[in-house]
mmCIF file of C-alpha atoms and ligand atoms in Angstrom:
data_model
loop_
_atom_site.group_PDB
_atom_site.id
_atom_site.type_symbol
_atom_site.label_atom_id
_atom_site.label_comp_id
_atom_site.label_asym_id
_atom_site.label_seq_id
_atom_site.Cartn_x
_atom_site.Cartn_y
_atom_site.Cartn_z
ATOM 1 C CA UNK A 221 -19.052 12.332 0.316
ATOM 2 C CA UNK A 222 -19.274 15.655 -1.463
ATOM 3 C CA UNK A 223 -17.021 18.633 -0.737
ATOM 4 C CA UNK A 224 -18.910 21.911 -1.233
ATOM 5 C CA UNK A 225 -17.715 24.315 -3.924
ATOM 6 C CA UNK A 226 -16.946 26.898 -1.254
ATOM 7 C CA UNK A 227 -14.716 24.492 0.658
ATOM 8 C CA UNK A 228 -13.106 23.285 -2.578
ATOM 9 C CA UNK A 229 -12.098 26.896 -3.332
ATOM 10 C CA UNK A 230 -10.497 27.251 0.134
ATOM 11 C CA UNK A 231 -8.628 23.987 -0.318
ATOM 12 C CA UNK A 232 -7.441 25.021 -3.764
ATOM 13 C CA UNK A 233 -5.646 27.996 -2.208
ATOM 14 C CA UNK A 234 -3.725 25.440 -0.109
ATOM 15 C CA UNK A 235 -2.664 23.441 -3.167
ATOM 16 C CA UNK A 236 -5.338 20.744 -2.750
ATOM 17 C CA UNK A 237 -7.382 19.964 -5.834
ATOM 18 C CA UNK A 238 -10.878 18.509 -5.394
ATOM 19 C CA UNK A 239 -12.263 16.054 -7.925
ATOM 20 C CA UNK A 240 -15.915 15.254 -7.491
ATOM 21 C CA UNK A 241 -17.514 11.807 -7.672
ATOM 22 C CA UNK A 242 -14.423 9.723 -8.348
ATOM 23 C CA UNK A 243 -14.854 5.955 -8.576
ATOM 24 C CA UNK A 244 -12.183 4.520 -6.296
ATOM 25 C CA UNK A 245 -12.391 1.261 -8.228
ATOM 26 C CA UNK A 246 -10.224 3.112 -10.749
ATOM 27 C CA UNK A 247 -7.673 3.848 -8.010
ATOM 28 C CA UNK A 248 -7.168 0.307 -6.738
ATOM 29 C CA UNK A 249 -5.464 -2.759 -8.164
ATOM 30 C CA UNK A 250 -8.517 -4.869 -7.217
ATOM 31 C CA UNK A 251 -10.715 -2.468 -9.185
ATOM 32 C CA UNK A 252 -13.195 -2.528 -6.324
ATOM 33 C CA UNK A 253 -14.459 0.538 -4.483
ATOM 34 C CA UNK A 254 -17.317 3.028 -4.333
ATOM 35 C CA UNK A 255 -17.526 6.699 -5.169
ATOM 36 C CA UNK A 256 -16.434 9.816 -3.319
ATOM 37 C CA UNK A 257 -14.694 13.159 -3.764
ATOM 38 C CA UNK A 258 -10.948 13.021 -4.048
ATOM 39 C CA UNK A 259 -8.423 15.555 -2.784
ATOM 40 C CA UNK A 260 -5.091 15.637 -4.549
ATOM 41 C CA UNK A 261 -2.405 17.280 -2.433
ATOM 42 C CA UNK A 262 -0.006 19.150 -4.683
ATOM 43 C CA UNK A 263 1.948 20.836 -1.879
ATOM 44 C CA UNK A 264 3.503 18.733 0.868
ATOM 45 C CA UNK A 265 4.362 21.903 2.792
ATOM 46 C CA UNK A 266 0.691 22.835 3.208
ATOM 47 C CA UNK A 267 -0.630 19.450 4.279
ATOM 48 C CA UNK A 268 -1.079 20.440 7.940
ATOM 49 C CA UNK A 269 -3.210 23.433 6.893
ATOM 50 C CA UNK A 270 -5.338 21.256 4.582
ATOM 51 C CA UNK A 271 -5.894 18.760 7.401
ATOM 52 C CA UNK A 272 -6.799 21.508 9.818
ATOM 53 C CA UNK A 273 -9.451 22.814 7.383
ATOM 54 C CA UNK A 274 -10.869 19.294 6.976
ATOM 55 C CA UNK A 275 -10.980 18.862 10.760
ATOM 56 C CA UNK A 276 -12.707 22.194 11.343
ATOM 57 C CA UNK A 277 -15.310 21.323 8.668
ATOM 58 C CA UNK A 278 -15.682 17.806 10.156
ATOM 59 C CA UNK A 279 -14.850 16.113 6.852
ATOM 60 C CA UNK A 280 -13.734 12.514 7.445
ATOM 61 C CA UNK A 281 -10.892 11.361 5.208
ATOM 62 C CA UNK A 282 -8.817 8.312 4.323
ATOM 63 C CA UNK A 283 -5.391 8.518 2.789
ATOM 64 C CA UNK A 284 -5.011 6.368 -0.323
ATOM 65 C CA UNK A 285 -1.522 5.615 -1.651
ATOM 66 C CA UNK A 286 -0.978 3.328 -4.631
ATOM 67 C CA UNK A 287 -4.242 1.466 -3.880
ATOM 68 C CA UNK A 288 -2.545 -1.908 -4.239
ATOM 69 C CA UNK A 289 -3.224 -3.364 -0.791
ATOM 70 C CA UNK A 290 -6.655 -2.074 0.036
ATOM 71 C CA UNK A 291 -10.239 -3.335 -0.271
ATOM 72 C CA UNK A 292 -12.689 -0.423 -0.379
ATOM 73 C CA UNK A 293 -16.438 -0.578 0.334
ATOM 74 C CA UNK A 294 -19.146 -0.317 -2.338
ATOM 75 C CA UNK A 295 -21.506 2.573 -3.101
ATOM 76 C CA UNK A 296 -21.310 6.188 -1.945
ATOM 77 C CA UNK A 297 -18.481 6.443 0.590
ATOM 78 C CA UNK A 298 -18.887 8.575 3.746
ATOM 79 C CA UNK A 299 -15.322 9.957 3.630
ATOM 80 C CA UNK A 300 -13.129 11.769 1.103
ATOM 81 C CA UNK A 301 -10.042 10.136 -0.372
ATOM 82 C CA UNK A 302 -6.768 12.025 -0.058
ATOM 83 C CA UNK A 303 -3.686 11.430 -2.029
ATOM 84 C CA UNK A 304 -0.371 13.038 -2.834
ATOM 85 C CA UNK A 305 0.122 14.249 -6.397
ATOM 86 C CA UNK A 306 2.259 11.669 -8.160
ATOM 87 C CA UNK A 307 3.369 13.597 -11.265
ATOM 88 C CA UNK A 308 7.048 14.017 -10.410
ATOM 89 C CA UNK A 309 7.948 12.565 -7.035
ATOM 90 C CA UNK A 310 11.447 13.507 -5.878
ATOM 91 C CA UNK A 311 14.240 10.921 -5.710
ATOM 92 C CA UNK A 312 17.838 11.728 -4.884
ATOM 93 C CA UNK A 313 20.867 9.568 -4.093
ATOM 94 C CA UNK A 314 23.787 10.786 -2.018
ATOM 95 C CA UNK A 315 26.463 8.369 -0.862
ATOM 96 C CA UNK A 316 24.681 5.407 0.707
ATOM 97 C CA UNK A 317 21.463 7.342 1.189
ATOM 98 C CA UNK A 318 18.400 7.683 -1.016
ATOM 99 C CA UNK A 319 15.875 10.453 -0.338
ATOM 100 C CA UNK A 320 12.503 9.564 -1.835
ATOM 101 C CA UNK A 321 9.038 11.136 -1.815
ATOM 102 C CA UNK A 322 6.327 8.836 -0.461
ATOM 103 C CA UNK A 323 4.294 9.202 -3.658
ATOM 104 C CA UNK A 324 7.069 7.547 -5.693
ATOM 105 C CA UNK A 325 6.473 4.126 -7.168
ATOM 106 C CA UNK A 326 8.226 1.423 -5.119
ATOM 107 C CA UNK A 327 9.521 -0.513 -8.139
ATOM 108 C CA UNK A 328 10.767 2.726 -9.721
ATOM 109 C CA UNK A 329 12.603 3.489 -6.480
ATOM 110 C CA UNK A 330 14.322 0.081 -6.439
ATOM 111 C CA UNK A 331 15.483 0.687 -10.030
ATOM 112 C CA UNK A 332 16.594 4.244 -9.283
ATOM 113 C CA UNK A 333 18.670 3.035 -6.326
ATOM 114 C CA UNK A 334 20.173 0.225 -8.434
ATOM 115 C CA UNK A 335 21.274 2.748 -11.053
ATOM 116 C CA UNK A 336 23.117 4.568 -8.268
ATOM 117 C CA UNK A 337 24.812 1.324 -7.213
ATOM 118 C CA UNK A 338 22.627 1.036 -4.121
ATOM 119 C CA UNK A 339 21.353 -2.490 -3.488
ATOM 120 C CA UNK A 340 19.478 -4.337 -0.764
ATOM 121 C CA UNK A 341 15.993 -3.667 -2.131
ATOM 122 C CA UNK A 342 15.937 -6.155 -5.040
ATOM 123 C CA UNK A 343 13.296 -8.351 -3.393
ATOM 124 C CA UNK A 344 10.831 -5.471 -3.455
ATOM 125 C CA UNK A 345 11.037 -5.003 -7.200
ATOM 126 C CA UNK A 346 7.687 -6.531 -8.123
ATOM 127 C CA UNK A 347 5.753 -5.295 -5.101
ATOM 128 C CA UNK A 348 3.194 -2.913 -6.595
ATOM 129 C CA UNK A 349 2.402 0.363 -4.866
ATOM 130 C CA UNK A 350 3.933 3.557 -3.544
ATOM 131 C CA UNK A 351 6.881 4.058 -1.216
ATOM 132 C CA UNK A 352 4.439 5.495 1.347
ATOM 133 C CA UNK A 353 2.364 2.317 1.267
ATOM 134 C CA UNK A 354 5.493 0.190 1.522
ATOM 135 C CA UNK A 355 6.549 2.106 4.658
ATOM 136 C CA UNK A 356 3.087 1.875 6.180
ATOM 137 C CA UNK A 357 2.920 -1.907 5.734
ATOM 138 C CA UNK A 358 6.644 -2.687 5.963
ATOM 139 C CA UNK A 359 6.367 -4.255 2.520
ATOM 140 C CA UNK A 360 8.468 -7.344 2.010
ATOM 141 C CA UNK A 361 9.262 -10.138 -0.388
ATOM 142 C CA UNK A 362 12.033 -12.664 -1.017
ATOM 143 C CA UNK A 363 13.734 -12.014 2.294
ATOM 144 C CA UNK A 364 13.765 -8.211 1.948
ATOM 145 C CA UNK A 365 11.700 -5.746 3.946
ATOM 146 C CA UNK A 366 11.855 -1.991 3.588
ATOM 147 C CA UNK A 367 11.930 -1.338 7.373
ATOM 148 C CA UNK A 368 15.593 -2.140 8.098
ATOM 149 C CA UNK A 369 16.710 0.389 5.457
ATOM 150 C CA UNK A 370 14.679 3.282 6.854
ATOM 151 C CA UNK A 371 16.729 5.998 8.560
ATOM 152 C CA UNK A 372 14.166 8.826 8.650
ATOM 153 C CA UNK A 373 10.541 9.343 7.738
ATOM 154 C CA UNK A 374 8.895 12.722 7.329
ATOM 155 C CA UNK A 375 5.162 12.379 7.903
ATOM 156 C CA UNK A 376 2.004 14.227 8.798
ATOM 157 C CA UNK A 377 0.732 12.938 12.130
ATOM 158 C CA UNK A 378 -2.974 13.300 12.669
ATOM 159 C CA UNK A 379 -2.454 12.888 16.432
ATOM 160 C CA UNK A 380 -0.422 16.117 16.682
ATOM 161 C CA UNK A 381 -1.670 17.871 13.530
ATOM 162 C CA UNK A 382 1.956 18.477 12.533
ATOM 163 C CA UNK A 383 4.553 17.388 10.044
ATOM 164 C CA UNK A 384 7.273 15.531 11.971
ATOM 165 C CA UNK A 385 10.436 13.619 11.227
ATOM 166 C CA UNK A 386 10.898 10.256 12.926
ATOM 167 C CA UNK A 387 14.202 8.416 13.086
ATOM 168 C CA UNK A 388 14.147 4.836 11.818
ATOM 169 C CA UNK A 389 14.938 3.630 15.350
ATOM 170 C CA UNK A 390 11.753 5.287 16.649
ATOM 171 C CA UNK A 391 9.552 3.230 14.298
ATOM 172 C CA UNK A 392 8.645 -0.428 14.848
ATOM 173 C CA UNK A 393 8.686 -2.475 11.685
ATOM 174 C CA UNK A 394 7.157 -5.931 12.113
ATOM 175 C CA UNK A 395 5.832 -8.484 9.632
ATOM 176 C CA UNK A 396 3.422 -6.443 7.447
ATOM 177 C CA UNK A 397 2.811 -4.127 10.392
ATOM 178 C CA UNK A 398 4.366 -0.918 11.726
ATOM 179 C CA UNK A 399 3.943 1.437 14.667
ATOM 180 C CA UNK A 400 2.581 4.220 12.414
ATOM 181 C CA UNK A 401 -0.987 5.275 13.277
ATOM 182 C CA UNK A 402 -3.624 4.408 10.639
ATOM 183 C CA UNK A 403 -4.058 8.083 9.712
ATOM 184 C CA UNK A 404 -0.364 9.047 9.593
ATOM 185 C CA UNK A 405 0.484 10.295 6.108
ATOM 186 C CA UNK A 406 3.968 9.428 4.876
ATOM 187 C CA UNK A 407 5.675 12.277 3.009
ATOM 188 C CA UNK A 408 9.350 11.421 2.486
ATOM 189 C CA UNK A 409 11.855 8.792 3.486
ATOM 190 C CA UNK A 410 15.622 8.589 3.852
ATOM 191 C CA UNK A 411 16.901 5.081 3.142
ATOM 192 C CA UNK A 412 20.388 3.747 3.822
ATOM 193 C CA UNK A 413 21.448 1.060 1.364
ATOM 194 C CA UNK A 414 24.599 -0.974 0.821
ATOM 195 C CA UNK A 415 26.853 -0.086 -2.147
ATOM 196 C CA UNK A 416 26.782 -2.770 -4.813
ATOM 197 C CA UNK A 417 27.619 -2.787 -8.524
ATOM 198 C CA UNK A 418 24.590 -2.125 -10.751
ATOM 199 C CA UNK A 419 25.085 -5.372 -12.701
ATOM 200 C CA UNK A 420 24.900 -7.469 -9.522
ATOM 201 C CA UNK A 421 21.774 -5.692 -8.339
ATOM 202 C CA UNK A 422 20.220 -6.178 -11.761
ATOM 203 C CA UNK A 423 20.872 -9.921 -11.589
ATOM 204 C CA UNK A 424 19.048 -10.020 -8.226
ATOM 205 C CA UNK A 425 16.162 -7.999 -9.641
ATOM 206 C CA UNK A 426 15.809 -10.375 -12.600
ATOM 207 C CA UNK A 427 15.807 -13.411 -10.312
ATOM 208 C CA UNK A 428 13.047 -11.970 -8.118
ATOM 209 C CA UNK A 429 11.004 -11.000 -11.165
ATOM 210 C CA UNK A 430 11.245 -14.546 -12.501
ATOM 211 C CA UNK A 431 10.239 -16.136 -9.197
ATOM 212 C CA UNK A 432 7.270 -13.799 -8.946
ATOM 213 C CA UNK A 433 6.160 -14.429 -12.526
ATOM 214 C CA UNK A 434 6.339 -18.182 -11.915
ATOM 215 C CA UNK A 435 4.104 -18.203 -8.841
ATOM 216 C CA UNK A 436 1.832 -15.133 -8.762
ATOM 217 C CA UNK A 437 -1.092 -14.029 -10.971
ATOM 218 C CA UNK A 438 0.521 -10.769 -12.056
ATOM 219 C CA UNK A 439 -1.934 -9.875 -14.787
ATOM 220 C CA UNK A 440 -5.079 -10.421 -12.764
ATOM 221 C CA UNK A 441 -6.746 -7.802 -10.589
ATOM 222 C CA UNK A 442 -5.635 -8.475 -7.009
ATOM 223 C CA UNK A 443 -4.275 -6.843 -3.876
ATOM 224 C CA UNK A 444 -1.431 -9.342 -3.589
ATOM 225 C CA UNK A 445 -1.746 -11.773 -0.700
ATOM 226 C CA UNK A 446 -5.085 -11.365 1.030
ATOM 227 C CA UNK A 447 -4.108 -13.002 4.371
ATOM 228 C CA UNK A 448 -0.928 -12.811 6.418
ATOM 229 C CA UNK A 449 0.965 -16.038 6.782
ATOM 230 C CA UNK A 450 0.319 -17.488 10.255
ATOM 231 C CA UNK A 451 3.456 -17.989 12.371
ATOM 232 C CA UNK A 452 5.444 -20.834 10.850
ATOM 233 C CA UNK A 453 2.786 -21.548 8.208
ATOM 234 C CA UNK A 454 1.660 -20.577 4.744
ATOM 235 C CA UNK A 455 -1.833 -19.270 4.068
ATOM 236 C CA UNK A 456 -1.419 -19.998 0.338
ATOM 237 C CA UNK A 457 -0.478 -23.634 0.916
ATOM 238 C CA UNK A 458 -3.360 -24.254 3.352
ATOM 239 C CA UNK A 459 -5.969 -22.737 1.029
ATOM 240 C CA UNK A 460 -4.506 -24.691 -1.893
ATOM 241 C CA UNK A 461 -4.529 -27.969 0.088
ATOM 242 C CA UNK A 462 -8.226 -27.470 0.736
ATOM 243 C CA UNK A 463 -8.790 -27.451 -3.027
ATOM 244 C CA UNK A 464 -10.064 -23.883 -3.014
ATOM 245 C CA UNK A 465 -8.262 -22.524 -6.087
ATOM 246 C CA UNK A 466 -10.975 -21.200 -8.405
ATOM 247 C CA UNK A 467 -13.546 -21.066 -5.554
ATOM 248 C CA UNK A 468 -15.681 -17.954 -5.928
ATOM 249 C CA UNK A 469 -18.297 -15.747 -4.361
ATOM 250 C CA UNK A 470 -19.845 -13.647 -7.114
ATOM 251 C CA UNK A 471 -16.919 -12.405 -9.175
ATOM 252 C CA UNK A 472 -14.385 -12.634 -6.326
ATOM 253 C CA UNK A 473 -12.242 -15.712 -6.893
ATOM 254 C CA UNK A 474 -9.342 -17.556 -5.279
ATOM 255 C CA UNK A 475 -6.621 -17.318 -7.932
ATOM 256 C CA UNK A 476 -5.927 -20.573 -9.740
ATOM 257 C CA UNK A 477 -2.245 -19.645 -9.703
ATOM 258 C CA UNK A 478 -1.581 -18.664 -6.062
ATOM 259 C CA UNK A 479 -4.215 -19.535 -3.475
ATOM 260 C CA UNK A 480 -3.507 -16.532 -1.213
ATOM 261 C CA UNK A 481 -4.246 -14.112 -4.072
ATOM 262 C CA UNK A 482 -7.959 -13.372 -4.347
ATOM 263 C CA UNK A 483 -8.781 -11.822 -7.686
ATOM 264 C CA UNK A 484 -11.546 -9.743 -9.184
ATOM 265 C CA UNK A 485 -12.529 -12.042 -12.025
ATOM 266 C CA UNK A 486 -15.091 -9.669 -13.517
ATOM 267 C CA UNK A 487 -17.208 -7.145 -11.696
ATOM 268 C CA UNK A 488 -16.578 -8.200 -8.124
ATOM 269 C CA UNK A 489 -17.915 -5.985 -5.346
ATOM 270 C CA UNK A 490 -16.425 -5.462 -1.913
ATOM 271 C CA UNK A 491 -19.274 -7.597 -0.556
ATOM 272 C CA UNK A 492 -18.249 -10.469 -2.886
ATOM 273 C CA UNK A 493 -14.635 -10.204 -1.753
ATOM 274 C CA UNK A 494 -15.535 -10.082 1.954
ATOM 275 C CA UNK A 495 -17.853 -13.050 1.420
ATOM 276 C CA UNK A 496 -15.034 -15.022 -0.158
ATOM 277 C CA UNK A 497 -12.579 -14.041 2.573
ATOM 278 C CA UNK A 498 -15.058 -15.092 5.265
ATOM 279 C CA UNK A 499 -15.821 -18.433 3.596
ATOM 280 C CA UNK A 500 -12.134 -19.287 3.125
ATOM 281 C CA UNK A 501 -11.258 -18.172 6.652
ATOM 282 C CA UNK A 502 -13.946 -20.488 8.032
ATOM 283 C CA UNK A 503 -12.755 -23.471 6.020
ATOM 284 C CA UNK A 504 -9.152 -22.936 7.037
ATOM 285 C CA UNK A 505 -10.198 -22.615 10.655
ATOM 286 C CA UNK A 506 -12.290 -25.788 10.495
ATOM 287 C CA UNK A 507 -9.493 -27.788 8.852
ATOM 288 C CA UNK A 508 -6.384 -26.422 10.585
ATOM 289 C CA UNK A 509 -7.650 -24.552 13.672
ATOM 290 C CA UNK A 510 -5.865 -21.447 12.360
ATOM 291 C CA UNK A 511 -7.513 -18.007 12.356
ATOM 292 C CA UNK A 512 -6.191 -16.201 9.286
ATOM 293 C CA UNK A 513 -5.594 -12.485 9.675
ATOM 294 C CA UNK A 514 -6.185 -10.011 6.856
ATOM 295 C CA UNK A 515 -3.087 -8.761 5.080
ATOM 296 C CA UNK A 516 -5.164 -6.467 2.890
ATOM 297 C CA UNK A 517 -6.446 -3.271 4.534
ATOM 298 C CA UNK A 518 -10.258 -3.193 4.501
ATOM 299 C CA UNK A 519 -12.102 0.151 4.403
ATOM 300 C CA UNK A 520 -15.775 -0.550 4.668
ATOM 301 C CA UNK A 521 -18.205 2.316 4.786
HETATM 302 N N1 EPU B 694 1.983 -22.570 -2.047
HETATM 303 C C1 EPU B 694 1.129 -23.570 -2.447
HETATM 304 N N2 EPU B 694 0.033 -23.212 -3.192
HETATM 305 C C2 EPU B 694 -0.235 -21.940 -3.526
HETATM 306 C C3 EPU B 694 0.644 -20.923 -3.103
HETATM 307 C C4 EPU B 694 1.749 -21.279 -2.360
HETATM 308 O O1 EPU B 694 1.319 -24.739 -2.157
HETATM 309 O O2 EPU B 694 -1.249 -21.694 -4.191
HETATM 310 C C5 EPU B 694 3.174 -22.947 -1.283
HETATM 311 C C6 EPU B 694 4.439 -22.696 -2.096
HETATM 312 O O3 EPU B 694 4.750 -23.791 -2.919
HETATM 313 C C7 EPU B 694 5.461 -22.456 -1.021
HETATM 314 C C8 EPU B 694 4.661 -21.814 0.122
HETATM 315 O O4 EPU B 694 3.293 -22.118 -0.141
HETATM 316 O O5 EPU B 694 5.984 -23.664 -0.553
HETATM 317 C C9 EPU B 694 4.855 -20.300 0.178
HETATM 318 O O6 EPU B 694 4.459 -19.708 -1.044
HETATM 319 P P1 EPU B 694 5.199 -18.477 -1.708
HETATM 320 O O7 EPU B 694 6.665 -18.767 -1.848
HETATM 321 O O8 EPU B 694 4.445 -18.102 -2.927
HETATM 322 O O9 EPU B 694 5.129 -17.319 -0.650
HETATM 323 P P2 EPU B 694 3.935 -16.806 0.248
HETATM 324 O O10 EPU B 694 4.293 -17.076 1.662
HETATM 325 O O11 EPU B 694 2.615 -17.282 -0.235
HETATM 326 C C10 EPU B 694 4.975 -14.450 0.685
HETATM 327 C C11 EPU B 694 4.377 -13.090 0.779
HETATM 328 C C12 EPU B 694 4.282 -12.466 -0.605
HETATM 329 C C13 EPU B 694 5.662 -12.428 -1.230
HETATM 330 C C14 EPU B 694 6.201 -13.857 -1.307
HETATM 331 C C15 EPU B 694 7.631 -13.921 -1.832
HETATM 332 C C16 EPU B 694 2.787 -12.990 2.623
HETATM 333 C C17 EPU B 694 1.369 -13.063 3.026
HETATM 334 N N3 EPU B 694 3.046 -13.185 1.338
HETATM 335 O O12 EPU B 694 4.026 -15.234 -0.039
HETATM 336 O O13 EPU B 694 3.827 -11.143 -0.438
HETATM 337 O O14 EPU B 694 5.610 -11.875 -2.530
HETATM 338 O O15 EPU B 694 6.219 -14.425 0.018
HETATM 339 O O16 EPU B 694 8.531 -13.495 -0.852
HETATM 340 O O17 EPU B 694 3.655 -12.734 3.464
HETATM 341 C C18 EPU B 694 1.965 -9.650 -0.401
HETATM 342 O O18 EPU B 694 2.464 -9.131 0.590
HETATM 343 O O19 EPU B 694 0.891 -9.243 -0.862
HETATM 344 C C19 EPU B 694 2.644 -10.762 -1.044
HETATM 345 C C20 EPU B 694 2.169 -11.336 -2.130
#
């Protein structure tokens, strides 16, 4: 979708920079996604005004964070992509609290906290993406989830058109799911973390990094696990047991390293990836009677 030059000039006054015809494949870890105009929000304090302009001009939008857990449709997209400028996201530690901008890198945040002797987030070290995305999805790995550490979230809520602050206790954090609305835009978070010596935290970080390197295809293009684990089960193990590692539709392929990672093995399209997901879902259902649910967020046109 194209933003007119006139509208782009209005948005610029509000600290929102328009880039025309951006390939979102370049913005996602799967390297899949069509083309649209992108709006980079340089000023958090003017987000409500930007959104109000978009609403009055009837411009549909989707908020894209780190792009590491999303599968975007092919071709010309009928919505603009919004994202927060990531040049210098704020991070501050004070006592047992860390105050972090949503645009910050999650791994960088874990390291920053460790350097301030704040632990508890080691498991999240290798989870790619932004802090905003981690909040949205309640990112988790190796027994750690971000949710329990959240004390406050400042966010733009599309439902009210306002920037609000929610207390951690007002937000539901479940397995890879939260009570945030799909079009809530995370701005900042206050985390409470246990004090721990840096060296100890570092040892935990190294252990998680090793485990991840041993089992996940870290240098292939993926969105992490494609399906949620069903209650009490493992999507990766089921897909593996069916002999589907290496199975492909076009250039979308079940990783030969971890069967719940679906990778872009060349020039995969969204259609390839959806085809692969559908085929694997059917086989798992036929063999185990289990209906796998997407873990990746899918934005089709
Ligand atoms: N397994 C296989 N074959 C495979 C993959 C896994 O047999 O190809 C077996 C493993 O041997 C193990 C079990 O399945 O016994 C579980 O595998 P793993 O320990 O790799 O964890 P997972 O359940 O597949 C979850 C998260 C990951 C997270 C890891 C580590 C989900 C969907 N996945 O994976 O998160 O990194 O645990 O805590 O919850 C993500 O969110 O994108 C993600 C990758």
